[in-house]
mmCIF file of C-alpha atoms in Angstrom:
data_model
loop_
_atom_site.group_PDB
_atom_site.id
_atom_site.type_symbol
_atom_site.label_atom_id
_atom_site.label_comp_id
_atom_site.label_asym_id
_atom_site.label_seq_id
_atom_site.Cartn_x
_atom_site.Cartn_y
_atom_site.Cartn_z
ATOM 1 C CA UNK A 46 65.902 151.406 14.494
ATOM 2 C CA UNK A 47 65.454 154.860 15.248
ATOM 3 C CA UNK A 48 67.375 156.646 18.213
ATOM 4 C CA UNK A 49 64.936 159.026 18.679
ATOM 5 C CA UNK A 50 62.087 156.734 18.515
ATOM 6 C CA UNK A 51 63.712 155.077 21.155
ATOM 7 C CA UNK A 52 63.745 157.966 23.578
ATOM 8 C CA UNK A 53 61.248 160.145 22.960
ATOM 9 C CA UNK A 54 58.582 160.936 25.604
ATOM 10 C CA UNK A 55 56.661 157.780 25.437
ATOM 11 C CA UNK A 56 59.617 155.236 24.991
ATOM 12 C CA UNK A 57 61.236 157.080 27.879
ATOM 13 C CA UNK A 58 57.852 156.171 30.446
ATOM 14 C CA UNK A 59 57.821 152.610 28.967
ATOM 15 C CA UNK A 60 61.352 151.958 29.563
ATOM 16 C CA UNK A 61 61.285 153.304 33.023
ATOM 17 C CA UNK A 62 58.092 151.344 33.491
ATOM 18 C CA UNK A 63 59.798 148.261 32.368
ATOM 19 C CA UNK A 64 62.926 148.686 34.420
ATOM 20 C CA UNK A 65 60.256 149.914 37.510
ATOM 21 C CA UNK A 66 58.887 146.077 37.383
ATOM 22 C CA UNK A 67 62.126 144.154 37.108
ATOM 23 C CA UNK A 68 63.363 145.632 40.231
ATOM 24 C CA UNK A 69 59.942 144.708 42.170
ATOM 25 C CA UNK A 70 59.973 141.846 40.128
ATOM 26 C CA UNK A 71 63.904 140.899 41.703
ATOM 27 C CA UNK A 72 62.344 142.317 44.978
ATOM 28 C CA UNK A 73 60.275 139.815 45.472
ATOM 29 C CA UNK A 74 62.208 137.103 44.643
ATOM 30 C CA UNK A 75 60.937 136.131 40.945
ATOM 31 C CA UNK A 76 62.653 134.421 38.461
ATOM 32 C CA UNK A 77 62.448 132.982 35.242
ATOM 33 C CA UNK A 78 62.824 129.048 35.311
ATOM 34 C CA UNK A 79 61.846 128.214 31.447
ATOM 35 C CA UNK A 80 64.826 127.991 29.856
ATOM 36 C CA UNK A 81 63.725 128.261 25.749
ATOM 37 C CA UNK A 82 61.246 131.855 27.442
ATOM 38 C CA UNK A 83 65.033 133.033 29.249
ATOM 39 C CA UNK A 84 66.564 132.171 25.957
ATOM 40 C CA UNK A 85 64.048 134.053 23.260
ATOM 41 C CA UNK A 86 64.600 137.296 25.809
ATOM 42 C CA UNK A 87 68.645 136.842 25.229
ATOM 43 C CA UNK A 88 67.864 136.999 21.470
ATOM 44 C CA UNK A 89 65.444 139.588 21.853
ATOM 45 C CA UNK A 90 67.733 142.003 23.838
ATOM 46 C CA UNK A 91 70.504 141.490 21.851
ATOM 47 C CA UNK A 92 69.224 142.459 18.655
ATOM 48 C CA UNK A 93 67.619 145.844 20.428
ATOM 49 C CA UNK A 94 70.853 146.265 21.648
ATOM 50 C CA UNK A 95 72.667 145.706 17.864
ATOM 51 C CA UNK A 96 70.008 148.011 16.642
ATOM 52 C CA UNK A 97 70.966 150.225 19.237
ATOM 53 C CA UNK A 98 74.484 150.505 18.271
ATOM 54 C CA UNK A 99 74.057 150.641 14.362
ATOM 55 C CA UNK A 100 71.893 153.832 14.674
ATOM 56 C CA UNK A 101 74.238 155.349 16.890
ATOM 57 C CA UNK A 102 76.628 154.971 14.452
ATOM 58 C CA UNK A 103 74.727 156.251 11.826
ATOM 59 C CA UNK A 104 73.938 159.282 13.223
ATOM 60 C CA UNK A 105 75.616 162.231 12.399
ATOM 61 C CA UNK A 106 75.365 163.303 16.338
ATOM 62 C CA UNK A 107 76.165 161.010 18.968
ATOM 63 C CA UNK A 108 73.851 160.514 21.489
ATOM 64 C CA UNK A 109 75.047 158.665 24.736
ATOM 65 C CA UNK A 110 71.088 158.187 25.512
ATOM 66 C CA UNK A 111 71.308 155.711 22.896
ATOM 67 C CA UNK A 112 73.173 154.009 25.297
ATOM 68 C CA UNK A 113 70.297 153.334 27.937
ATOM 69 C CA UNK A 114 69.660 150.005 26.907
ATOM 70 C CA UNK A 115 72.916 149.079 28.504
ATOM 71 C CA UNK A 116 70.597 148.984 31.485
ATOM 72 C CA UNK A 117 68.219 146.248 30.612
ATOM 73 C CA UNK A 118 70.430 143.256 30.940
ATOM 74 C CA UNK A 119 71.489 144.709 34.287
ATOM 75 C CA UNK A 120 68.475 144.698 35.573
ATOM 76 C CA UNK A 121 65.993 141.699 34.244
ATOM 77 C CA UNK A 122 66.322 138.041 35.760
ATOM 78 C CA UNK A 123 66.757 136.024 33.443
ATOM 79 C CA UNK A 124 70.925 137.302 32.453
ATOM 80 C CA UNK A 125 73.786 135.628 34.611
ATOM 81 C CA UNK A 126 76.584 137.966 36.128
ATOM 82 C CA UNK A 127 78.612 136.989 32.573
ATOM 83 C CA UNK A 128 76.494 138.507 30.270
ATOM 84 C CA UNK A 129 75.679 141.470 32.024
ATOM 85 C CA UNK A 130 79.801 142.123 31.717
ATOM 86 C CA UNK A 131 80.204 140.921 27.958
ATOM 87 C CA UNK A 132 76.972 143.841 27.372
ATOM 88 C CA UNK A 133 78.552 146.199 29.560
ATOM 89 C CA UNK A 134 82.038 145.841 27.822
ATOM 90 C CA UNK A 135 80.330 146.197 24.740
ATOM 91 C CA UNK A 136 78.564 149.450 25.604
ATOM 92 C CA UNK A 137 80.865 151.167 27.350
ATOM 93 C CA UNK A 138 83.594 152.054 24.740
ATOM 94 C CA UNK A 139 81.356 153.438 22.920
ATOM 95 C CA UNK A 140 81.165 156.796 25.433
ATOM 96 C CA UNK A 141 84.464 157.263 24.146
ATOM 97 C CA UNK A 142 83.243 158.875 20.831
ATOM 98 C CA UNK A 143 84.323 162.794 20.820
ATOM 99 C CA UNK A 144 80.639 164.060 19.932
ATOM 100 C CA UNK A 145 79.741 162.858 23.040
ATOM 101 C CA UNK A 146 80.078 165.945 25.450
ATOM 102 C CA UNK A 147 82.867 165.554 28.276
ATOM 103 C CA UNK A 148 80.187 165.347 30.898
ATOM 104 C CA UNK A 149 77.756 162.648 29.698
ATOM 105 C CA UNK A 150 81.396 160.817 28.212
ATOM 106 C CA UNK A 151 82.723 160.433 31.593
ATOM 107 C CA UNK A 152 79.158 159.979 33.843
ATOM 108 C CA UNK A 153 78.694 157.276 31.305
ATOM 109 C CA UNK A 154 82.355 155.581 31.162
ATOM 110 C CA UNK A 155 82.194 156.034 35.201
ATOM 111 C CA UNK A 156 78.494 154.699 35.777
ATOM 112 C CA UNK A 157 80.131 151.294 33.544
ATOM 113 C CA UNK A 158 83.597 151.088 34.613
ATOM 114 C CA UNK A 159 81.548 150.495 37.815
ATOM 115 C CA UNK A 160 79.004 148.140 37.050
ATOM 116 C CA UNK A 161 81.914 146.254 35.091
ATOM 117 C CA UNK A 162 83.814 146.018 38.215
ATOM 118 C CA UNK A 163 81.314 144.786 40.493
ATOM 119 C CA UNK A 164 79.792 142.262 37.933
ATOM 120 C CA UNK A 165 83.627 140.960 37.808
ATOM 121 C CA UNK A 166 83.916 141.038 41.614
ATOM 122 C CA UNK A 167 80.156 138.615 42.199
ATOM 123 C CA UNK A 168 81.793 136.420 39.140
ATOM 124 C CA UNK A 169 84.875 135.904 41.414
ATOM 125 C CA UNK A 170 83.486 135.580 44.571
ATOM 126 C CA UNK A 171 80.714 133.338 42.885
ATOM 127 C CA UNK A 172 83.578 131.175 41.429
ATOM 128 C CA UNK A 173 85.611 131.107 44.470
ATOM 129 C CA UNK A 174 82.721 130.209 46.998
ATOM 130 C CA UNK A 175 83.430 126.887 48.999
ATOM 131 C CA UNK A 176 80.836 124.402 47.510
ATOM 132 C CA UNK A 177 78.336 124.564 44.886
ATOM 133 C CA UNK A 178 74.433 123.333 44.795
ATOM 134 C CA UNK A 179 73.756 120.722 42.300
ATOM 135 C CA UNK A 180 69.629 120.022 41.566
ATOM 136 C CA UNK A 181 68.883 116.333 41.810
ATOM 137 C CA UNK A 182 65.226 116.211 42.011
ATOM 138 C CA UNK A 183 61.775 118.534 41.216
ATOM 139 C CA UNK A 184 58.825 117.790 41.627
ATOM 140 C CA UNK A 185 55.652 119.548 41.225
ATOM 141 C CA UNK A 186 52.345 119.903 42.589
ATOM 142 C CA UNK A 187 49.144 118.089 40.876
ATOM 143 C CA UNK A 188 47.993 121.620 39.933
ATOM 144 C CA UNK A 189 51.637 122.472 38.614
ATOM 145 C CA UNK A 190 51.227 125.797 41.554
ATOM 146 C CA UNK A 191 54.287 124.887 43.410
ATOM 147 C CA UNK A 192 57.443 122.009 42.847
ATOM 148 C CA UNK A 193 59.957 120.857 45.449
ATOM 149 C CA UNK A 194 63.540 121.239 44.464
ATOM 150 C CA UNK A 195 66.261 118.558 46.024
ATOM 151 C CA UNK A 196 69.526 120.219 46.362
ATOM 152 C CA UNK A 197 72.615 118.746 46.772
ATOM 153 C CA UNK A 198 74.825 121.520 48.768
ATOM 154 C CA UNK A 199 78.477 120.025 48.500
ATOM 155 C CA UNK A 200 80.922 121.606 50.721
ATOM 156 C CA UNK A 201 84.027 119.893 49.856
ATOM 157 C CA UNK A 202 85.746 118.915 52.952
ATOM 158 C CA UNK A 203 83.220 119.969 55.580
ATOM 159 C CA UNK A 204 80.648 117.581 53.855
ATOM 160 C CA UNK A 205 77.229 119.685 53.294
ATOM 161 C CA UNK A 206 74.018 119.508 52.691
ATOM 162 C CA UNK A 207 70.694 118.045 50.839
ATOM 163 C CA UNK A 208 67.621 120.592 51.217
ATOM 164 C CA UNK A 209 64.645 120.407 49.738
ATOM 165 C CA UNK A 210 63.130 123.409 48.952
ATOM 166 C CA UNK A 211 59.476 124.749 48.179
ATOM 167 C CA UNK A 212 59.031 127.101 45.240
ATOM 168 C CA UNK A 213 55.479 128.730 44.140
ATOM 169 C CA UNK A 214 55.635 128.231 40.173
ATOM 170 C CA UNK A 215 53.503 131.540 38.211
ATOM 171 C CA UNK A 216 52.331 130.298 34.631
ATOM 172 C CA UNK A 217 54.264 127.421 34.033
ATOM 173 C CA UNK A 218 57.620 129.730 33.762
ATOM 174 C CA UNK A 219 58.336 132.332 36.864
ATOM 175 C CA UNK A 220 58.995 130.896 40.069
ATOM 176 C CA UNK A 221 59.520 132.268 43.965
ATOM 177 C CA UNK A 222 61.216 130.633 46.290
ATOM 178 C CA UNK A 223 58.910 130.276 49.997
ATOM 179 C CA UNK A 224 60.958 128.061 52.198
ATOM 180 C CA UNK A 225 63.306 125.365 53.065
ATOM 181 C CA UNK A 226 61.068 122.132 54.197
ATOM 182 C CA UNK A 227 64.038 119.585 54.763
ATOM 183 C CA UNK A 228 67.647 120.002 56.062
ATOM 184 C CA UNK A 229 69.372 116.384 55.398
ATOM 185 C CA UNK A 230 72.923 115.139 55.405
ATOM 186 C CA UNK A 231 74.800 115.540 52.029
ATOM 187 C CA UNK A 232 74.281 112.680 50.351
ATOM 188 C CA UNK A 233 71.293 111.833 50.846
ATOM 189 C CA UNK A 234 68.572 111.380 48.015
ATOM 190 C CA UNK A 235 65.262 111.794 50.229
ATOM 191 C CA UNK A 236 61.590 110.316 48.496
ATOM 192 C CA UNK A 237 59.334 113.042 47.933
ATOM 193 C CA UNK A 238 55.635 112.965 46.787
ATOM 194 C CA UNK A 239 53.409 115.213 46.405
ATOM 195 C CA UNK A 240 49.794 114.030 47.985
ATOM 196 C CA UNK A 241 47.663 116.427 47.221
ATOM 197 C CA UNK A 242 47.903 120.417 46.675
ATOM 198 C CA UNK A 243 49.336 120.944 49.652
ATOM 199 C CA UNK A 244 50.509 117.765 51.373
ATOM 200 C CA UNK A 245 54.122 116.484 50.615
ATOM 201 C CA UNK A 246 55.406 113.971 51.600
ATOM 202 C CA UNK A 247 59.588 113.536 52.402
ATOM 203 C CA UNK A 248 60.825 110.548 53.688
ATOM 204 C CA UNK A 249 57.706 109.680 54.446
ATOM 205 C CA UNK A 250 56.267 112.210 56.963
ATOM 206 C CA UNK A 251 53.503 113.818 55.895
ATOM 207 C CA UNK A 252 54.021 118.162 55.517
ATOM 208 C CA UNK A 253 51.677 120.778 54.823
ATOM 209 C CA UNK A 254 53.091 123.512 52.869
ATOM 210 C CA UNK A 255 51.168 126.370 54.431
ATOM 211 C CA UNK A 256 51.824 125.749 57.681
ATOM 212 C CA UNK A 257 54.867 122.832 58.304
ATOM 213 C CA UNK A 258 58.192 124.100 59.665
ATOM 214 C CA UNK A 259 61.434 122.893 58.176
ATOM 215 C CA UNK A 260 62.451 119.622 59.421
ATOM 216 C CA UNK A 261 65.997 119.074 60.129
ATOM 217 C CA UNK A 262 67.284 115.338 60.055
ATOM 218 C CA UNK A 263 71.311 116.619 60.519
ATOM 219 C CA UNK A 264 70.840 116.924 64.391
#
């Protein structure tokens, strides 16, 4: 893998064009649900990134652009808070190289040390959150467009919750969430069927997706 191949004037507009769409992509609320697609983009990225680093070293001048693909796992859906900060960890030492000019060393250490720090701060506060959401149930629509998802929101002590949330499925792999349709006490494991394209039914009453409110049994 050539550095300069990978940031020369057209790899430069497809990257930004890439990154562009994965933040309207996040934006909007998308996100990959197929876990063998989420898994071949893992394997993908890390062997850019490997390629990355190997011509880096190889080159008799070090250039921190090299480095931008440090931003791709940042900003796609489909890596967790953990291996954006095993990538990041990976990257950053690598500003430390002395034909790297002082400027670009410490933007680049600085511009890390901080995305480091705040992908260890969501993994904390992610680990130390009071309850978790377990999935008990999907189901989707006869045309496979949208699925229901059954949570089961424990929150320890205080009890929690059982939702049952709508999602609008894209290909068979990228889904959105739309709305809540059912608050219930935790616990509970509520029937749902789909009737048609747009008629569920949860607990037995009847709800059209386009237009039915969230109905809230905890009251």
């Amino acid at each position: 893998m050539n550095v300069k191949a990978l940031i020369n004037r057209s790899g430069v507009i497809i990257y930004i064009t890439i990154i562009v769409l994965a933040i309207i992509f996040n934006m909007l609320g998308f996100a990959i649900i197929n876990t063998a697609v989420s898994n071949v983009f893992k394997v993908s990225y890390f062997i850019l990134l490997i390629g990355a680093i190997m011509s880096f070293y190889k080159s008799e001048k070090k250039n921190s652009a090299a480095l931008i693909f440090i931003l791709l796992p940042v900003l796609l859906l489909f890596t967790g808070i953990p291996f954006k900060v095993v990538t990041m960890l990976i990257v950053c030492p690598l500003f430390f190289f002395k034909d790297i000019n002082s400027l670009r060393k410490a933007a680049g250490i600085l511009i890390y040390s901080i995305f480091i720090t705040i992908g260890i701060l969501g993994l904390l506060i992610k680990l130390e959150q009071f309850g978790s959401n377990t999935t008990i149930d999907q189901q989707y629509s006869s045309n496979k467009a949208y699925r229901t998802v059954t949570v089961d929101n424990d929150q320890g002590a205080l009890g929690g919750n059982t939702l049952v949330d709508l999602e609008k499925i894209y290909f068979g792999t990228i889904k959105r969430p739309v709305k809540t349709l059912y608050y219930g006490r935790w616990g509970e494991k509520p029937k749902v069927l789909w009737l048609d394209e747009n008629i569920v039914s949860i607990k037995g009453r009847e709800m059209d997706i386009r237009t039915s409110e969230a109905w809230d049994t905890r009251k």
